[in-house]
Amino acid sequence: MHMIRVTVWNEYIHEREDPEVARIYPKGIHEAIAEYLRGMENLEVSVATLEEPEHGLTEDRLRSTDVLVWWGHRAHEKVADEVVDRVYRRVVSEGMGLIVLHSAHLSKIFRRLMGTSCRLKWREAGERERVWVVAPWHPIADGLGEYFEVEHSEMYGEPFDIPPPDQLVFISWFKGGEVFRSGCCFYRGMGRIFYFSPGHETYPIYYDPNVRRVIYNAILWAKPVRRGPPVFGRVDPLEKL
Ligand code: ZN
């Protein structure tokens, strides 16, 4: 079996500063996600956080990461541009997969890859979110029903200032009436990117079996295609001219 090497990255601030968040995610959001992924026999899982040297995303670490999962909220601007450049290159030029979660819609790396503001509407009222599968044939929808519900969620609403996704997998409806493109696939260069919105820090959303399944499915979808680097530049003809 070919193992997929996954790094789960988290800024890891709310969980250390806010007792309510610490109660829900005592080891951090990254560990809540990693703990589930470690149960998958085809994944090799590690974690990295903002305060580590180079945010734990050294050249070596990235070279040995097939798919990077990213959660951030409070400290997007504290992520060094040099590290963002490195992640960007690894995605676009080398095909590392990137899974962007919830409030990481405003992360430097996602905004760089999208080229837009990535702003949206939001409301924190713990309302019901119904996540509709709009591409039932897509691998990221594997094992899900027609829809699933998150009982207490933060509302993220349209307009969401992103380029049109290459494939939309989920659209969420919120009890307050808004809708949102909550699961979006993008191709950028060699890389695949999946944005998935459920996952606020004061709700136990990363323990939800459907949410976890989506993250796992997205990792399988986003993993790099294993082939040599592309050939560019002048070449000799394959047939006699
Ligand atoms: Zn949030």
mmCIF file of C-alpha atoms and ligand atoms in Angstrom:
data_model
loop_
_atom_site.group_PDB
_atom_site.id
_atom_site.type_symbol
_atom_site.label_atom_id
_atom_site.label_comp_id
_atom_site.label_asym_id
_atom_site.label_seq_id
_atom_site.Cartn_x
_atom_site.Cartn_y
_atom_site.Cartn_z
ATOM 1 C CA MET A 1 0.000 0.000 0.000
ATOM 2 C CA HIS A 2 1.280 3.458 -0.877
ATOM 3 C CA MET A 3 1.084 5.573 2.264
ATOM 4 C CA ILE A 4 -0.137 9.165 1.952
ATOM 5 C CA ARG A 5 1.896 11.498 4.149
ATOM 6 C CA VAL A 6 -0.377 14.086 5.786
ATOM 7 C CA THR A 7 0.620 17.101 7.878
ATOM 8 C CA VAL A 8 -2.141 18.799 9.883
ATOM 9 C CA TRP A 9 -1.201 22.429 10.531
ATOM 10 C CA ASN A 10 -2.893 24.639 13.141
ATOM 11 C CA GLU A 11 -2.060 28.088 14.450
ATOM 12 C CA TYR A 12 -3.025 26.632 17.889
ATOM 13 C CA ILE A 13 -3.900 29.868 19.698
ATOM 14 C CA HIS A 14 -7.603 29.742 20.648
ATOM 15 C CA GLU A 15 -7.139 26.371 22.371
ATOM 16 C CA ARG A 16 -4.368 27.727 24.616
ATOM 17 C CA GLU A 17 -5.956 31.081 25.421
ATOM 18 C CA ASP A 18 -9.682 30.402 25.648
ATOM 19 C CA PRO A 19 -10.843 27.850 28.282
ATOM 20 C CA GLU A 20 -14.074 27.184 26.388
ATOM 21 C CA VAL A 21 -12.120 26.165 23.281
ATOM 22 C CA ALA A 22 -9.626 24.187 25.397
ATOM 23 C CA ARG A 23 -12.504 22.191 26.875
ATOM 24 C CA ILE A 24 -13.670 21.150 23.393
ATOM 25 C CA TYR A 25 -10.219 20.671 21.867
ATOM 26 C CA PRO A 26 -7.913 19.925 24.834
ATOM 27 C CA LYS A 27 -4.993 18.899 22.611
ATOM 28 C CA GLY A 28 -5.792 21.414 19.889
ATOM 29 C CA ILE A 29 -7.875 21.255 16.737
ATOM 30 C CA HIS A 30 -4.911 19.734 14.876
ATOM 31 C CA GLU A 31 -4.822 16.781 17.287
ATOM 32 C CA ALA A 32 -8.600 16.270 17.077
ATOM 33 C CA ILE A 33 -8.259 15.932 13.298
ATOM 34 C CA ALA A 34 -4.973 13.977 13.428
ATOM 35 C CA GLU A 35 -6.325 11.510 16.001
ATOM 36 C CA TYR A 36 -9.058 10.466 13.550
ATOM 37 C CA LEU A 37 -6.725 10.370 10.545
ATOM 38 C CA ARG A 38 -4.206 8.200 12.432
ATOM 39 C CA GLY A 39 -6.861 5.494 12.448
ATOM 40 C CA MET A 40 -6.643 5.244 8.642
ATOM 41 C CA GLU A 41 -4.241 2.540 7.545
ATOM 42 C CA ASN A 42 -3.209 4.345 4.339
ATOM 43 C CA LEU A 43 -2.179 7.598 6.043
ATOM 44 C CA GLU A 44 1.005 8.646 7.842
ATOM 45 C CA VAL A 45 0.001 11.633 9.951
ATOM 46 C CA SER A 46 2.031 14.362 11.622
ATOM 47 C CA VAL A 47 1.139 17.781 13.026
ATOM 48 C CA ALA A 48 2.758 21.239 12.944
ATOM 49 C CA THR A 49 1.904 24.548 14.612
ATOM 50 C CA LEU A 50 2.627 28.246 14.187
ATOM 51 C CA GLU A 51 5.037 28.622 17.107
ATOM 52 C CA GLU A 52 7.466 25.937 15.918
ATOM 53 C CA PRO A 53 10.537 27.181 14.037
ATOM 54 C CA GLU A 54 9.440 28.025 10.478
ATOM 55 C CA HIS A 55 5.923 27.160 11.766
ATOM 56 C CA GLY A 56 6.912 23.503 11.551
ATOM 57 C CA LEU A 57 6.831 23.775 7.748
ATOM 58 C CA THR A 58 10.517 23.475 6.884
ATOM 59 C CA GLU A 59 11.670 22.512 3.376
ATOM 60 C CA ASP A 60 12.231 18.972 4.663
ATOM 61 C CA ARG A 61 8.819 18.705 6.250
ATOM 62 C CA LEU A 62 7.042 19.962 3.149
ATOM 63 C CA ARG A 63 9.072 17.693 0.889
ATOM 64 C CA SER A 64 7.805 14.763 2.925
ATOM 65 C CA THR A 65 4.174 15.968 2.945
ATOM 66 C CA ASP A 66 1.746 14.770 0.264
ATOM 67 C CA VAL A 67 -1.265 16.629 1.635
ATOM 68 C CA LEU A 68 -1.251 19.599 4.012
ATOM 69 C CA VAL A 69 -4.364 20.359 6.093
ATOM 70 C CA TRP A 70 -4.574 24.011 7.249
ATOM 71 C CA TRP A 71 -6.546 25.574 10.138
ATOM 72 C CA GLY A 72 -6.004 29.209 11.119
ATOM 73 C CA HIS A 73 -8.062 32.147 12.345
ATOM 74 C CA ARG A 74 -6.457 34.675 14.647
ATOM 75 C CA ALA A 75 -2.908 34.794 13.357
ATOM 76 C CA HIS A 76 -2.984 34.656 9.563
ATOM 77 C CA GLU A 77 -0.684 37.693 9.429
ATOM 78 C CA LYS A 78 1.870 36.011 11.721
ATOM 79 C CA VAL A 79 2.576 33.342 9.127
ATOM 80 C CA ALA A 80 5.894 34.296 7.511
ATOM 81 C CA ASP A 81 5.739 35.173 3.824
ATOM 82 C CA GLU A 82 8.745 32.927 3.235
ATOM 83 C CA VAL A 83 6.771 29.921 4.517
ATOM 84 C CA VAL A 84 3.743 30.915 2.434
ATOM 85 C CA ASP A 85 5.985 31.096 -0.667
ATOM 86 C CA ARG A 86 7.322 27.638 0.135
ATOM 87 C CA VAL A 87 3.852 26.097 0.556
ATOM 88 C CA TYR A 88 2.660 27.848 -2.617
ATOM 89 C CA ARG A 89 5.570 26.440 -4.662
ATOM 90 C CA ARG A 90 5.092 22.969 -3.256
ATOM 91 C CA VAL A 91 1.380 23.034 -4.238
ATOM 92 C CA VAL A 92 1.599 24.723 -7.626
ATOM 93 C CA SER A 93 4.904 23.342 -8.928
ATOM 94 C CA GLU A 94 5.114 19.972 -7.188
ATOM 95 C CA GLY A 95 1.497 18.943 -6.672
ATOM 96 C CA MET A 96 1.196 18.802 -2.871
ATOM 97 C CA GLY A 97 -2.498 18.700 -1.955
ATOM 98 C CA LEU A 98 -3.894 21.434 0.322
ATOM 99 C CA ILE A 99 -7.056 21.163 2.439
ATOM 100 C CA VAL A 100 -8.142 24.593 3.698
ATOM 101 C CA LEU A 101 -10.507 24.487 6.667
ATOM 102 C CA HIS A 102 -13.107 26.966 7.925
ATOM 103 C CA SER A 103 -11.597 30.374 8.881
ATOM 104 C CA ALA A 104 -8.463 29.607 6.866
ATOM 105 C CA HIS A 105 -10.412 31.158 3.981
ATOM 106 C CA LEU A 106 -8.513 34.305 4.985
ATOM 107 C CA SER A 107 -5.116 32.599 5.332
ATOM 108 C CA LYS A 108 -2.289 34.063 3.269
ATOM 109 C CA ILE A 109 -1.801 30.819 1.387
ATOM 110 C CA PHE A 110 -5.461 30.475 0.348
ATOM 111 C CA ARG A 111 -5.737 34.128 -0.689
ATOM 112 C CA ARG A 112 -2.518 33.784 -2.693
ATOM 113 C CA LEU A 113 -3.789 30.679 -4.481
ATOM 114 C CA MET A 114 -7.204 32.244 -5.191
ATOM 115 C CA GLY A 115 -6.064 35.744 -6.110
ATOM 116 C CA THR A 116 -9.201 37.276 -4.555
ATOM 117 C CA SER A 117 -10.144 38.667 -1.118
ATOM 118 C CA CYS A 118 -11.856 35.389 -0.057
ATOM 119 C CA ARG A 119 -14.190 37.435 2.191
ATOM 120 C CA LEU A 120 -17.657 36.202 3.118
ATOM 121 C CA LYS A 121 -20.595 36.895 5.432
ATOM 122 C CA TRP A 122 -20.633 35.318 8.896
ATOM 123 C CA ARG A 123 -22.674 35.040 12.073
ATOM 124 C CA GLU A 124 -21.882 33.155 15.261
ATOM 125 C CA ALA A 125 -25.250 31.962 16.578
ATOM 126 C CA GLY A 126 -24.780 28.185 16.854
ATOM 127 C CA GLU A 127 -27.463 27.573 14.232
ATOM 128 C CA ARG A 128 -28.133 24.418 12.215
ATOM 129 C CA GLU A 129 -26.149 23.940 9.001
ATOM 130 C CA ARG A 130 -27.382 21.488 6.368
ATOM 131 C CA VAL A 131 -24.557 20.521 4.029
ATOM 132 C CA TRP A 132 -25.971 19.387 0.665
ATOM 133 C CA VAL A 133 -23.957 17.119 -1.614
ATOM 134 C CA VAL A 134 -24.248 18.733 -5.063
ATOM 135 C CA ALA A 135 -21.700 16.459 -6.819
ATOM 136 C CA PRO A 136 -22.743 12.989 -5.597
ATOM 137 C CA TRP A 137 -20.333 11.277 -8.030
ATOM 138 C CA HIS A 138 -17.324 13.161 -6.645
ATOM 139 C CA PRO A 139 -14.777 11.174 -4.570
ATOM 140 C CA ILE A 140 -15.036 13.735 -1.742
ATOM 141 C CA ALA A 141 -18.734 12.775 -1.355
ATOM 142 C CA ASP A 142 -17.884 9.080 -0.926
ATOM 143 C CA GLY A 143 -19.890 7.467 1.873
ATOM 144 C CA LEU A 144 -22.126 10.487 2.527
ATOM 145 C CA GLY A 145 -25.898 10.713 2.161
ATOM 146 C CA GLU A 146 -27.806 13.336 0.167
ATOM 147 C CA TYR A 147 -26.894 15.796 2.879
ATOM 148 C CA PHE A 148 -25.662 15.891 6.456
ATOM 149 C CA GLU A 149 -26.344 18.326 9.257
ATOM 150 C CA VAL A 150 -24.162 20.111 11.777
ATOM 151 C CA GLU A 151 -26.474 21.001 14.658
ATOM 152 C CA HIS A 152 -24.491 23.984 15.935
ATOM 153 C CA SER A 153 -22.424 25.811 13.363
ATOM 154 C CA GLU A 154 -21.109 29.255 12.571
ATOM 155 C CA MET A 155 -22.909 30.721 9.564
ATOM 156 C CA TYR A 156 -20.709 31.441 6.562
ATOM 157 C CA GLY A 157 -22.726 33.052 3.772
ATOM 158 C CA GLU A 158 -22.576 34.246 0.200
ATOM 159 C CA PRO A 159 -21.184 36.184 -1.443
ATOM 160 C CA PHE A 160 -17.917 34.299 -0.971
ATOM 161 C CA ASP A 161 -15.266 36.196 -2.933
ATOM 162 C CA ILE A 162 -13.438 33.313 -4.604
ATOM 163 C CA PRO A 163 -12.913 32.501 -8.278
ATOM 164 C CA PRO A 164 -15.498 29.999 -9.580
ATOM 165 C CA PRO A 165 -14.458 26.606 -8.146
ATOM 166 C CA ASP A 166 -13.318 23.946 -10.630
ATOM 167 C CA GLN A 167 -15.793 21.678 -8.892
ATOM 168 C CA LEU A 168 -18.369 22.479 -6.251
ATOM 169 C CA VAL A 169 -19.065 19.479 -4.001
ATOM 170 C CA PHE A 170 -21.147 20.976 -1.150
ATOM 171 C CA ILE A 171 -23.573 23.834 -0.701
ATOM 172 C CA SER A 172 -24.658 24.625 2.860
ATOM 173 C CA TRP A 173 -27.963 26.027 4.010
ATOM 174 C CA PHE A 174 -28.219 27.750 7.384
ATOM 175 C CA LYS A 175 -31.236 28.049 9.648
ATOM 176 C CA GLY A 176 -31.024 31.831 9.425
ATOM 177 C CA GLY A 177 -31.622 31.602 5.668
ATOM 178 C CA GLU A 178 -28.221 32.041 4.019
ATOM 179 C CA VAL A 179 -26.486 29.608 1.672
ATOM 180 C CA PHE A 180 -22.764 29.053 1.130
ATOM 181 C CA ARG A 181 -20.436 27.150 -1.206
ATOM 182 C CA SER A 182 -19.027 25.045 1.624
ATOM 183 C CA GLY A 183 -16.979 22.486 -0.336
ATOM 184 C CA CYS A 184 -14.952 23.775 -3.280
ATOM 185 C CA CYS A 185 -12.257 22.061 -5.390
ATOM 186 C CA PHE A 186 -9.593 24.018 -7.236
ATOM 187 C CA TYR A 187 -6.715 23.045 -9.512
ATOM 188 C CA ARG A 188 -3.686 25.323 -9.391
ATOM 189 C CA GLY A 189 -0.732 24.220 -11.515
ATOM 190 C CA MET A 190 0.166 20.673 -10.441
ATOM 191 C CA GLY A 191 -1.766 20.952 -7.188
ATOM 192 C CA ARG A 192 -5.269 20.268 -5.940
ATOM 193 C CA ILE A 193 -6.902 22.412 -3.284
ATOM 194 C CA PHE A 194 -10.101 21.722 -1.343
ATOM 195 C CA TYR A 195 -11.812 24.362 0.779
ATOM 196 C CA PHE A 196 -14.243 23.031 3.403
ATOM 197 C CA SER A 197 -16.057 25.474 5.675
ATOM 198 C CA PRO A 198 -17.582 23.613 8.695
ATOM 199 C CA GLY A 199 -15.278 23.797 11.741
ATOM 200 C CA HIS A 200 -15.570 26.713 14.177
ATOM 201 C CA GLU A 201 -13.353 26.516 17.288
ATOM 202 C CA THR A 202 -16.156 26.773 19.879
ATOM 203 C CA TYR A 203 -18.182 23.887 18.388
ATOM 204 C CA PRO A 204 -17.099 20.211 18.455
ATOM 205 C CA ILE A 205 -17.411 19.967 14.665
ATOM 206 C CA TYR A 206 -14.100 18.116 14.121
ATOM 207 C CA TYR A 207 -15.509 15.135 16.050
ATOM 208 C CA ASP A 208 -18.485 14.886 13.672
ATOM 209 C CA PRO A 209 -18.205 11.635 11.667
ATOM 210 C CA ASN A 210 -19.399 13.259 8.423
ATOM 211 C CA VAL A 211 -17.009 16.192 8.730
ATOM 212 C CA ARG A 212 -14.144 13.797 9.465
ATOM 213 C CA ARG A 213 -15.101 11.622 6.513
ATOM 214 C CA VAL A 214 -15.048 14.656 4.209
ATOM 215 C CA ILE A 215 -11.537 15.593 5.372
ATOM 216 C CA TYR A 216 -10.330 12.032 4.796
ATOM 217 C CA ASN A 217 -11.962 11.847 1.359
ATOM 218 C CA ALA A 218 -10.449 15.213 0.449
ATOM 219 C CA ILE A 219 -6.971 13.956 1.381
ATOM 220 C CA LEU A 220 -7.395 10.971 -0.948
ATOM 221 C CA TRP A 221 -8.596 13.273 -3.742
ATOM 222 C CA ALA A 222 -5.859 15.899 -3.257
ATOM 223 C CA LYS A 223 -2.864 13.591 -2.980
ATOM 224 C CA PRO A 224 -0.226 14.159 -5.667
ATOM 225 C CA VAL A 225 -0.307 12.172 -8.892
ATOM 226 C CA ARG A 226 2.853 10.069 -8.940
ATOM 227 C CA ARG A 227 4.778 10.769 -12.117
ATOM 228 C CA GLY A 228 7.928 12.620 -13.067
ATOM 229 C CA PRO A 229 8.103 16.383 -13.427
ATOM 230 C CA PRO A 230 6.633 17.791 -16.660
ATOM 231 C CA VAL A 231 8.928 18.458 -19.624
ATOM 232 C CA PHE A 232 9.137 22.060 -20.807
ATOM 233 C CA GLY A 233 11.122 23.825 -23.540
ATOM 234 C CA ARG A 234 12.414 22.852 -27.000
ATOM 235 C CA VAL A 235 12.202 19.157 -27.884
ATOM 236 C CA ASP A 236 13.093 16.942 -30.840
ATOM 237 C CA PRO A 237 10.166 15.457 -32.826
ATOM 238 C CA LEU A 238 9.058 11.928 -31.921
ATOM 239 C CA GLU A 239 8.451 11.074 -35.613
ATOM 240 C CA LYS A 240 10.700 11.813 -38.566
ATOM 241 C CA LEU A 241 9.783 15.196 -40.095
HETATM 242 ZN ZN ZN B 1 -15.195 30.375 13.028
#
